[in-house]
Amino acid sequence: MIRSPRVAVFADAAAVARSLARRVADAIRAKPTLVLGLPTGRTPLALYAELSRLHEAGEIDFSRVTTFNLDEFYGIPSDHPGSYRSFMRTHFFGRVNIDPARTHLLDGSAADAAAECERYERAIEDAGGIALQILGIGTNGHIGFNEPAPELEARTHRVTLKPETRRSNAALFGGREEDVPREALSMGMGTILQARAVVLLATGAPKAACVERVVNGPITTALPASFLQLHPDAVLMLDEPAAARLTPNS
Ligand code: PGA
């Protein structure tokens, strides 16, 4: 039986980042106009550092690559230091030769959130869809800002952030949780699952319990990442601590 998502386990987080960076480099070499879906968070930092290193070594040309980020805070301008646009500029876009016009994030200062979400869906479609979507995962199983809930939104939408999500983003706002925006805009589960290939990165022991449920548990809106079981080309790239609760055959 072919199980989805597939699981790939590496000795440590650096090895995960090297392997995925290699896959991204190969994909860009095969298709210089590749469309990538990108996450923020602590987990992808090693990947962005490795991609920047490969670029500096002359191994990746990002000049014709297009990117779409998963989500953005709502109610702050893109140039706010706490925005995900600023995060991406600091950790990745500012370190490689990507064309800023091809880096797409939701606009957290849009007056009409619904129109902005629709614009984003159309932009993804106009770019030909996302070829490779990279995801992080929250310890509660969220992907993007799709939090566990009785129902999940299929398309890009406006969300109210959970207190724990605002807490885990406080570092971007000088450690002040009260300064983290209360709302965000996020790709929906359908938007994510429409990517032709999906890679979910999870490193560290705190992710082990939810990784085990993503692989072996039922598909449930209580664990948004469990929907990856329905994707024909999804892989979890894990370090050993994050994979600790998986049995060799699970
Ligand atoms: P992290 O966040 O990479 O900082 O653990 C992941 C997420 O919440 O999606």
PDB file of C-alpha atoms and ligand atoms in Angstrom:
ATOM      1  CA  MET A   1       0.000   0.000   0.000  1.00  0.00           C
ATOM      2  CA  ILE A   2       1.316   3.451  -0.825  1.00  0.00           C
ATOM      3  CA  ARG A   3       0.917   5.563   2.305  1.00  0.00           C
ATOM      4  CA  SER A   4       0.481   9.301   2.251  1.00  0.00           C
ATOM      5  CA  PRO A   5       2.164  11.360   3.484  1.00  0.00           C
ATOM      6  CA  ARG A   6       5.517   9.645   2.950  1.00  0.00           C
ATOM      7  CA  VAL A   7       8.017  10.036   5.792  1.00  0.00           C
ATOM      8  CA  ALA A   8      11.729  10.841   5.483  1.00  0.00           C
ATOM      9  CA  VAL A   9      13.800  10.908   8.674  1.00  0.00           C
ATOM     10  CA  PHE A  10      17.200  12.624   9.005  1.00  0.00           C
ATOM     11  CA  ALA A  11      19.770  12.658  11.800  1.00  0.00           C
ATOM     12  CA  ASP A  12      19.230  16.311  12.653  1.00  0.00           C
ATOM     13  CA  ALA A  13      17.587  19.561  11.561  1.00  0.00           C
ATOM     14  CA  ALA A  14      20.623  20.616   9.507  1.00  0.00           C
ATOM     15  CA  ALA A  15      20.411  17.408   7.450  1.00  0.00           C
ATOM     16  CA  VAL A  16      16.692  18.025   6.838  1.00  0.00           C
ATOM     17  CA  ALA A  17      17.488  21.532   5.580  1.00  0.00           C
ATOM     18  CA  ARG A  18      20.313  20.314   3.326  1.00  0.00           C
ATOM     19  CA  SER A  19      18.139  17.647   1.750  1.00  0.00           C
ATOM     20  CA  LEU A  20      15.201  19.951   1.058  1.00  0.00           C
ATOM     21  CA  ALA A  21      17.486  22.732  -0.218  1.00  0.00           C
ATOM     22  CA  ARG A  22      18.978  20.198  -2.629  1.00  0.00           C
ATOM     23  CA  ARG A  23      15.477  19.242  -3.826  1.00  0.00           C
ATOM     24  CA  VAL A  24      14.558  22.923  -4.329  1.00  0.00           C
ATOM     25  CA  ALA A  25      17.830  23.553  -6.208  1.00  0.00           C
ATOM     26  CA  ASP A  26      17.202  20.578  -8.503  1.00  0.00           C
ATOM     27  CA  ALA A  27      13.614  21.689  -9.134  1.00  0.00           C
ATOM     28  CA  ILE A  28      14.753  25.213 -10.057  1.00  0.00           C
ATOM     29  CA  ARG A  29      17.453  23.841 -12.323  1.00  0.00           C
ATOM     30  CA  ALA A  30      14.820  21.713 -14.085  1.00  0.00           C
ATOM     31  CA  LYS A  31      12.357  24.636 -14.208  1.00  0.00           C
ATOM     32  CA  PRO A  32      13.836  28.121 -13.638  1.00  0.00           C
ATOM     33  CA  THR A  33      10.321  29.635 -13.383  1.00  0.00           C
ATOM     34  CA  LEU A  34       9.337  27.329 -10.502  1.00  0.00           C
ATOM     35  CA  VAL A  35       6.454  28.472  -8.258  1.00  0.00           C
ATOM     36  CA  LEU A  36       7.182  27.815  -4.582  1.00  0.00           C
ATOM     37  CA  GLY A  37       4.878  28.066  -1.569  1.00  0.00           C
ATOM     38  CA  LEU A  38       6.749  29.191   1.542  1.00  0.00           C
ATOM     39  CA  PRO A  39       6.282  29.155   5.323  1.00  0.00           C
ATOM     40  CA  THR A  40       7.559  31.359   8.128  1.00  0.00           C
ATOM     41  CA  GLY A  41       8.434  30.223  11.677  1.00  0.00           C
ATOM     42  CA  ARG A  42      11.562  28.942  13.363  1.00  0.00           C
ATOM     43  CA  THR A  43      11.680  25.593  11.550  1.00  0.00           C
ATOM     44  CA  PRO A  44      12.356  26.865   7.993  1.00  0.00           C
ATOM     45  CA  LEU A  45      15.206  29.173   9.097  1.00  0.00           C
ATOM     46  CA  ALA A  46      17.787  26.421   8.493  1.00  0.00           C
ATOM     47  CA  LEU A  47      16.327  25.849   5.015  1.00  0.00           C
ATOM     48  CA  TYR A  48      16.479  29.555   4.140  1.00  0.00           C
ATOM     49  CA  ALA A  49      20.087  29.725   5.381  1.00  0.00           C
ATOM     50  CA  GLU A  50      21.012  26.702   3.268  1.00  0.00           C
ATOM     51  CA  LEU A  51      19.246  28.046   0.154  1.00  0.00           C
ATOM     52  CA  SER A  52      21.060  31.370   0.625  1.00  0.00           C
ATOM     53  CA  ARG A  53      24.363  29.515   0.940  1.00  0.00           C
ATOM     54  CA  LEU A  54      23.705  27.546  -2.259  1.00  0.00           C
ATOM     55  CA  HIS A  55      22.847  30.799  -4.028  1.00  0.00           C
ATOM     56  CA  GLU A  56      26.094  32.427  -2.843  1.00  0.00           C
ATOM     57  CA  ALA A  57      27.969  29.338  -4.071  1.00  0.00           C
ATOM     58  CA  GLY A  58      26.468  29.952  -7.519  1.00  0.00           C
ATOM     59  CA  GLU A  59      24.301  26.832  -7.362  1.00  0.00           C
ATOM     60  CA  ILE A  60      20.819  28.401  -7.472  1.00  0.00           C
ATOM     61  CA  ASP A  61      19.534  31.244  -9.630  1.00  0.00           C
ATOM     62  CA  PHE A  62      16.298  32.564  -8.103  1.00  0.00           C
ATOM     63  CA  SER A  63      15.823  35.355 -10.665  1.00  0.00           C
ATOM     64  CA  ARG A  64      12.813  33.777 -12.386  1.00  0.00           C
ATOM     65  CA  VAL A  65      11.361  31.919  -9.386  1.00  0.00           C
ATOM     66  CA  THR A  66       7.944  32.968  -8.045  1.00  0.00           C
ATOM     67  CA  THR A  67       6.945  32.539  -4.386  1.00  0.00           C
ATOM     68  CA  PHE A  68       3.699  32.667  -2.430  1.00  0.00           C
ATOM     69  CA  ASN A  69       3.783  32.781   1.360  1.00  0.00           C
ATOM     70  CA  LEU A  70       1.182  30.905   3.344  1.00  0.00           C
ATOM     71  CA  ASP A  71      -0.017  33.705   5.574  1.00  0.00           C
ATOM     72  CA  GLU A  72       0.422  37.221   6.931  1.00  0.00           C
ATOM     73  CA  PHE A  73      -0.766  39.220   9.940  1.00  0.00           C
ATOM     74  CA  TYR A  74      -3.804  41.399   9.311  1.00  0.00           C
ATOM     75  CA  GLY A  75      -3.863  44.994  10.484  1.00  0.00           C
ATOM     76  CA  ILE A  76      -0.193  45.883  10.062  1.00  0.00           C
ATOM     77  CA  PRO A  77       1.584  47.243   6.980  1.00  0.00           C
ATOM     78  CA  SER A  78       3.946  44.942   5.049  1.00  0.00           C
ATOM     79  CA  ASP A  79       6.969  47.012   6.083  1.00  0.00           C
ATOM     80  CA  HIS A  80       6.186  46.611   9.806  1.00  0.00           C
ATOM     81  CA  PRO A  81       9.196  44.837  11.398  1.00  0.00           C
ATOM     82  CA  GLY A  82       6.889  42.109  12.771  1.00  0.00           C
ATOM     83  CA  SER A  83       5.276  41.288   9.413  1.00  0.00           C
ATOM     84  CA  TYR A  84       5.988  38.036   7.641  1.00  0.00           C
ATOM     85  CA  ARG A  85       7.041  40.143   4.626  1.00  0.00           C
ATOM     86  CA  SER A  86       9.800  41.594   6.841  1.00  0.00           C
ATOM     87  CA  PHE A  87      10.679  38.107   8.135  1.00  0.00           C
ATOM     88  CA  MET A  88      11.050  36.808   4.576  1.00  0.00           C
ATOM     89  CA  ARG A  89      13.159  39.805   3.537  1.00  0.00           C
ATOM     90  CA  THR A  90      15.513  39.339   6.492  1.00  0.00           C
ATOM     91  CA  HIS A  91      15.902  35.581   6.305  1.00  0.00           C
ATOM     92  CA  PHE A  92      15.592  34.824   2.618  1.00  0.00           C
ATOM     93  CA  PHE A  93      14.516  37.326  -0.046  1.00  0.00           C
ATOM     94  CA  GLY A  94      17.198  39.835   0.944  1.00  0.00           C
ATOM     95  CA  ARG A  95      19.906  37.179   0.710  1.00  0.00           C
ATOM     96  CA  VAL A  96      19.241  35.794  -2.768  1.00  0.00           C
ATOM     97  CA  ASN A  97      18.674  37.227  -6.251  1.00  0.00           C
ATOM     98  CA  ILE A  98      14.902  36.770  -6.256  1.00  0.00           C
ATOM     99  CA  ASP A  99      12.880  39.467  -8.062  1.00  0.00           C
ATOM    100  CA  PRO A 100      10.818  41.224  -5.333  1.00  0.00           C
ATOM    101  CA  ALA A 101       7.945  41.556  -7.823  1.00  0.00           C
ATOM    102  CA  ARG A 102       7.724  37.756  -7.915  1.00  0.00           C
ATOM    103  CA  THR A 103       7.525  37.352  -4.117  1.00  0.00           C
ATOM    104  CA  HIS A 104       3.881  37.295  -3.106  1.00  0.00           C
ATOM    105  CA  LEU A 105       2.501  37.748   0.374  1.00  0.00           C
ATOM    106  CA  LEU A 106      -0.990  38.660   1.459  1.00  0.00           C
ATOM    107  CA  ASP A 107      -1.309  42.387   2.175  1.00  0.00           C
ATOM    108  CA  GLY A 108      -2.094  42.764   5.873  1.00  0.00           C
ATOM    109  CA  SER A 109      -2.985  46.426   5.376  1.00  0.00           C
ATOM    110  CA  ALA A 110      -5.678  45.814   2.735  1.00  0.00           C
ATOM    111  CA  ALA A 111      -8.887  47.621   3.713  1.00  0.00           C
ATOM    112  CA  ASP A 112     -11.046  44.881   2.207  1.00  0.00           C
ATOM    113  CA  ALA A 113      -9.759  41.549   3.548  1.00  0.00           C
ATOM    114  CA  ALA A 114     -12.143  39.413   1.476  1.00  0.00           C
ATOM    115  CA  ALA A 115     -11.070  41.150  -1.750  1.00  0.00           C
ATOM    116  CA  GLU A 116      -7.411  40.705  -0.799  1.00  0.00           C
ATOM    117  CA  CYS A 117      -7.948  36.968  -0.198  1.00  0.00           C
ATOM    118  CA  GLU A 118      -9.656  36.631  -3.564  1.00  0.00           C
ATOM    119  CA  ARG A 119      -6.857  38.553  -5.265  1.00  0.00           C
ATOM    120  CA  TYR A 120      -4.336  36.106  -3.744  1.00  0.00           C
ATOM    121  CA  GLU A 121      -6.217  33.032  -4.962  1.00  0.00           C
ATOM    122  CA  ARG A 122      -6.315  34.543  -8.460  1.00  0.00           C
ATOM    123  CA  ALA A 123      -2.615  35.416  -8.367  1.00  0.00           C
ATOM    124  CA  ILE A 124      -1.751  31.794  -7.505  1.00  0.00           C
ATOM    125  CA  GLU A 125      -3.938  30.596 -10.345  1.00  0.00           C
ATOM    126  CA  ASP A 126      -2.453  33.138 -12.786  1.00  0.00           C
ATOM    127  CA  ALA A 127       1.044  31.894 -11.873  1.00  0.00           C
ATOM    128  CA  GLY A 128       0.000  28.386 -12.907  1.00  0.00           C
ATOM    129  CA  GLY A 129      -0.499  27.059  -9.369  1.00  0.00           C
ATOM    130  CA  ILE A 130       2.086  26.163  -6.739  1.00  0.00           C
ATOM    131  CA  ALA A 131       4.497  23.422  -7.818  1.00  0.00           C
ATOM    132  CA  LEU A 132       6.071  22.805  -4.404  1.00  0.00           C
ATOM    133  CA  GLN A 133       4.474  23.930  -1.150  1.00  0.00           C
ATOM    134  CA  ILE A 134       6.717  23.889   1.915  1.00  0.00           C
ATOM    135  CA  LEU A 135       4.978  23.850   5.296  1.00  0.00           C
ATOM    136  CA  GLY A 136       5.822  24.043   8.968  1.00  0.00           C
ATOM    137  CA  ILE A 137       3.491  22.608  11.596  1.00  0.00           C
ATOM    138  CA  GLY A 138       2.335  23.965  14.938  1.00  0.00           C
ATOM    139  CA  THR A 139       2.426  21.659  17.952  1.00  0.00           C
ATOM    140  CA  ASN A 140      -1.396  21.665  17.725  1.00  0.00           C
ATOM    141  CA  GLY A 141      -1.261  20.470  14.096  1.00  0.00           C
ATOM    142  CA  HIS A 142      -1.989  23.805  12.436  1.00  0.00           C
ATOM    143  CA  ILE A 143      -0.613  24.601   8.992  1.00  0.00           C
ATOM    144  CA  GLY A 144      -0.482  28.173   7.824  1.00  0.00           C
ATOM    145  CA  PHE A 145      -2.975  29.865  10.154  1.00  0.00           C
ATOM    146  CA  ASN A 146      -5.442  26.999   9.722  1.00  0.00           C
ATOM    147  CA  GLU A 147      -6.008  26.216  13.391  1.00  0.00           C
ATOM    148  CA  PRO A 148      -7.816  23.148  14.765  1.00  0.00           C
ATOM    149  CA  ALA A 149     -11.560  23.905  14.579  1.00  0.00           C
ATOM    150  CA  PRO A 150     -14.901  22.177  13.950  1.00  0.00           C
ATOM    151  CA  GLU A 151     -14.697  23.378  10.338  1.00  0.00           C
ATOM    152  CA  LEU A 152     -11.818  24.480   8.132  1.00  0.00           C
ATOM    153  CA  GLU A 153     -11.937  27.066   5.356  1.00  0.00           C
ATOM    154  CA  ALA A 154     -11.000  25.785   1.931  1.00  0.00           C
ATOM    155  CA  ARG A 155      -9.775  29.032   0.379  1.00  0.00           C
ATOM    156  CA  THR A 156      -7.639  31.991   1.471  1.00  0.00           C
ATOM    157  CA  HIS A 157      -9.446  33.722   4.335  1.00  0.00           C
ATOM    158  CA  ARG A 158      -9.302  36.019   7.359  1.00  0.00           C
ATOM    159  CA  VAL A 159      -8.668  34.334  10.732  1.00  0.00           C
ATOM    160  CA  THR A 160      -8.753  35.297  14.391  1.00  0.00           C
ATOM    161  CA  LEU A 161      -5.539  34.063  15.975  1.00  0.00           C
ATOM    162  CA  LYS A 162      -5.597  31.800  19.027  1.00  0.00           C
ATOM    163  CA  PRO A 163      -3.879  33.106  22.183  1.00  0.00           C
ATOM    164  CA  GLU A 164      -1.195  30.373  21.928  1.00  0.00           C
ATOM    165  CA  THR A 165      -0.468  31.332  18.318  1.00  0.00           C
ATOM    166  CA  ARG A 166      -0.108  35.002  19.296  1.00  0.00           C
ATOM    167  CA  ARG A 167       2.164  33.927  22.140  1.00  0.00           C
ATOM    168  CA  SER A 168       4.412  31.894  19.835  1.00  0.00           C
ATOM    169  CA  ASN A 169       4.747  34.913  17.509  1.00  0.00           C
ATOM    170  CA  ALA A 170       5.561  37.394  20.287  1.00  0.00           C
ATOM    171  CA  ALA A 171       9.295  37.333  19.448  1.00  0.00           C
ATOM    172  CA  LEU A 172       8.515  39.127  16.169  1.00  0.00           C
ATOM    173  CA  PHE A 173       6.967  41.956  18.210  1.00  0.00           C
ATOM    174  CA  GLY A 174       9.748  42.541  20.715  1.00  0.00           C
ATOM    175  CA  GLY A 175       8.434  39.805  23.011  1.00  0.00           C
ATOM    176  CA  ARG A 176       5.176  41.717  23.580  1.00  0.00           C
ATOM    177  CA  GLU A 177       2.278  39.346  23.044  1.00  0.00           C
ATOM    178  CA  GLU A 178      -0.186  42.226  23.322  1.00  0.00           C
ATOM    179  CA  ASP A 179       1.392  43.796  20.220  1.00  0.00           C
ATOM    180  CA  VAL A 180       0.858  40.675  18.054  1.00  0.00           C
ATOM    181  CA  PRO A 181      -2.071  41.354  15.700  1.00  0.00           C
ATOM    182  CA  ARG A 182      -5.309  39.598  16.638  1.00  0.00           C
ATOM    183  CA  GLU A 183      -6.089  38.625  13.072  1.00  0.00           C
ATOM    184  CA  ALA A 184      -4.326  37.240  10.038  1.00  0.00           C
ATOM    185  CA  LEU A 185      -4.928  36.223   6.436  1.00  0.00           C
ATOM    186  CA  SER A 186      -4.091  32.650   5.467  1.00  0.00           C
ATOM    187  CA  MET A 187      -4.236  30.276   2.549  1.00  0.00           C
ATOM    188  CA  GLY A 188      -7.002  27.733   3.152  1.00  0.00           C
ATOM    189  CA  MET A 189      -6.678  23.958   3.301  1.00  0.00           C
ATOM    190  CA  GLY A 190      -7.870  23.644  -0.287  1.00  0.00           C
ATOM    191  CA  THR A 191      -5.336  26.229  -1.469  1.00  0.00           C
ATOM    192  CA  ILE A 192      -2.575  24.243   0.255  1.00  0.00           C
ATOM    193  CA  LEU A 193      -3.741  20.838  -0.960  1.00  0.00           C
ATOM    194  CA  GLN A 194      -3.903  22.109  -4.538  1.00  0.00           C
ATOM    195  CA  ALA A 195      -0.112  22.441  -4.676  1.00  0.00           C
ATOM    196  CA  ARG A 196       1.292  19.724  -6.912  1.00  0.00           C
ATOM    197  CA  ALA A 197       3.775  18.577  -4.249  1.00  0.00           C
ATOM    198  CA  VAL A 198       3.837  19.295  -0.517  1.00  0.00           C
ATOM    199  CA  VAL A 199       6.735  19.024   1.957  1.00  0.00           C
ATOM    200  CA  LEU A 200       6.029  19.416   5.653  1.00  0.00           C
ATOM    201  CA  LEU A 201       9.065  20.197   7.805  1.00  0.00           C
ATOM    202  CA  ALA A 202       9.037  19.212  11.467  1.00  0.00           C
ATOM    203  CA  THR A 203      12.059  19.204  13.745  1.00  0.00           C
ATOM    204  CA  GLY A 204      12.466  18.819  17.490  1.00  0.00           C
ATOM    205  CA  ALA A 205      10.815  16.687  20.167  1.00  0.00           C
ATOM    206  CA  PRO A 206       7.836  19.029  20.784  1.00  0.00           C
ATOM    207  CA  LYS A 207       6.524  18.122  17.294  1.00  0.00           C
ATOM    208  CA  ALA A 208       6.703  14.314  17.826  1.00  0.00           C
ATOM    209  CA  ALA A 209       3.178  13.796  19.172  1.00  0.00           C
ATOM    210  CA  CYS A 210       1.397  15.686  16.423  1.00  0.00           C
ATOM    211  CA  VAL A 211       3.639  14.160  13.724  1.00  0.00           C
ATOM    212  CA  GLU A 212       2.562  10.695  14.921  1.00  0.00           C
ATOM    213  CA  ARG A 213      -1.106  11.722  14.629  1.00  0.00           C
ATOM    214  CA  VAL A 214      -0.564  13.223  11.165  1.00  0.00           C
ATOM    215  CA  VAL A 215       0.864   9.892   9.991  1.00  0.00           C
ATOM    216  CA  ASN A 216      -1.328   7.382  11.840  1.00  0.00           C
ATOM    217  CA  GLY A 217      -4.401   9.227  13.055  1.00  0.00           C
ATOM    218  CA  PRO A 218      -7.733   9.886  11.376  1.00  0.00           C
ATOM    219  CA  ILE A 219      -8.251  12.833   9.039  1.00  0.00           C
ATOM    220  CA  THR A 220      -9.830  15.473  11.223  1.00  0.00           C
ATOM    221  CA  THR A 221     -10.315  19.239  11.321  1.00  0.00           C
ATOM    222  CA  ALA A 222      -8.987  18.961  14.894  1.00  0.00           C
ATOM    223  CA  LEU A 223      -5.584  18.334  13.285  1.00  0.00           C
ATOM    224  CA  PRO A 224      -5.448  20.321  10.035  1.00  0.00           C
ATOM    225  CA  ALA A 225      -2.176  18.702   8.899  1.00  0.00           C
ATOM    226  CA  SER A 226      -3.938  15.301   8.863  1.00  0.00           C
ATOM    227  CA  PHE A 227      -5.497  16.370   5.541  1.00  0.00           C
ATOM    228  CA  LEU A 228      -2.089  15.761   3.960  1.00  0.00           C
ATOM    229  CA  GLN A 229      -3.085  12.084   4.014  1.00  0.00           C
ATOM    230  CA  LEU A 230      -5.337  12.975   1.064  1.00  0.00           C
ATOM    231  CA  HIS A 231      -2.526  14.506  -1.001  1.00  0.00           C
ATOM    232  CA  PRO A 232      -0.976  12.311  -3.706  1.00  0.00           C
ATOM    233  CA  ASP A 233       2.533  13.775  -3.322  1.00  0.00           C
ATOM    234  CA  ALA A 234       3.158  14.814   0.277  1.00  0.00           C
ATOM    235  CA  VAL A 235       6.208  14.050   2.393  1.00  0.00           C
ATOM    236  CA  LEU A 236       7.058  14.776   6.015  1.00  0.00           C
ATOM    237  CA  MET A 237      10.744  15.632   6.392  1.00  0.00           C
ATOM    238  CA  LEU A 238      11.676  15.021  10.012  1.00  0.00           C
ATOM    239  CA  ASP A 239      14.671  14.975  12.282  1.00  0.00           C
ATOM    240  CA  GLU A 240      14.987  12.038  14.676  1.00  0.00           C
ATOM    241  CA  PRO A 241      13.402  13.791  17.692  1.00  0.00           C
ATOM    242  CA  ALA A 242      10.306  14.744  15.652  1.00  0.00           C
ATOM    243  CA  ALA A 243      10.058  11.163  14.343  1.00  0.00           C
ATOM    244  CA  ALA A 244      10.565   9.557  17.759  1.00  0.00           C
ATOM    245  CA  ARG A 245       6.966   8.351  18.129  1.00  0.00           C
ATOM    246  CA  LEU A 246       6.785   6.701  14.707  1.00  0.00           C
ATOM    247  CA  THR A 247       7.441   2.982  14.474  1.00  0.00           C
ATOM    248  CA  PRO A 248       9.660   1.944  11.525  1.00  0.00           C
ATOM    249  CA  ASN A 249       6.623   0.787   9.524  1.00  0.00           C
ATOM    250  CA  SER A 250       4.183   3.551  10.381  1.00  0.00           C
TER     251      SER A 250
HETATM  252  P1  PGA B   1       7.745  26.888  14.172  1.00  0.00           P
HETATM  253  O1  PGA B   1       6.238  27.197  13.780  1.00  0.00           O
HETATM  254  O2  PGA B   1       8.435  26.545  12.917  1.00  0.00           O
HETATM  255  O3  PGA B   1       8.214  28.174  14.777  1.00  0.00           O
HETATM  256  O4  PGA B   1       7.699  25.747  15.142  1.00  0.00           O
HETATM  257  C1  PGA B   1       5.596  26.290  12.973  1.00  0.00           C
HETATM  258  C2  PGA B   1       4.173  26.726  12.787  1.00  0.00           C
HETATM  259  O5  PGA B   1       3.568  27.207  13.762  1.00  0.00           O
HETATM  260  O6  PGA B   1       3.670  26.582  11.666  1.00  0.00           O
END
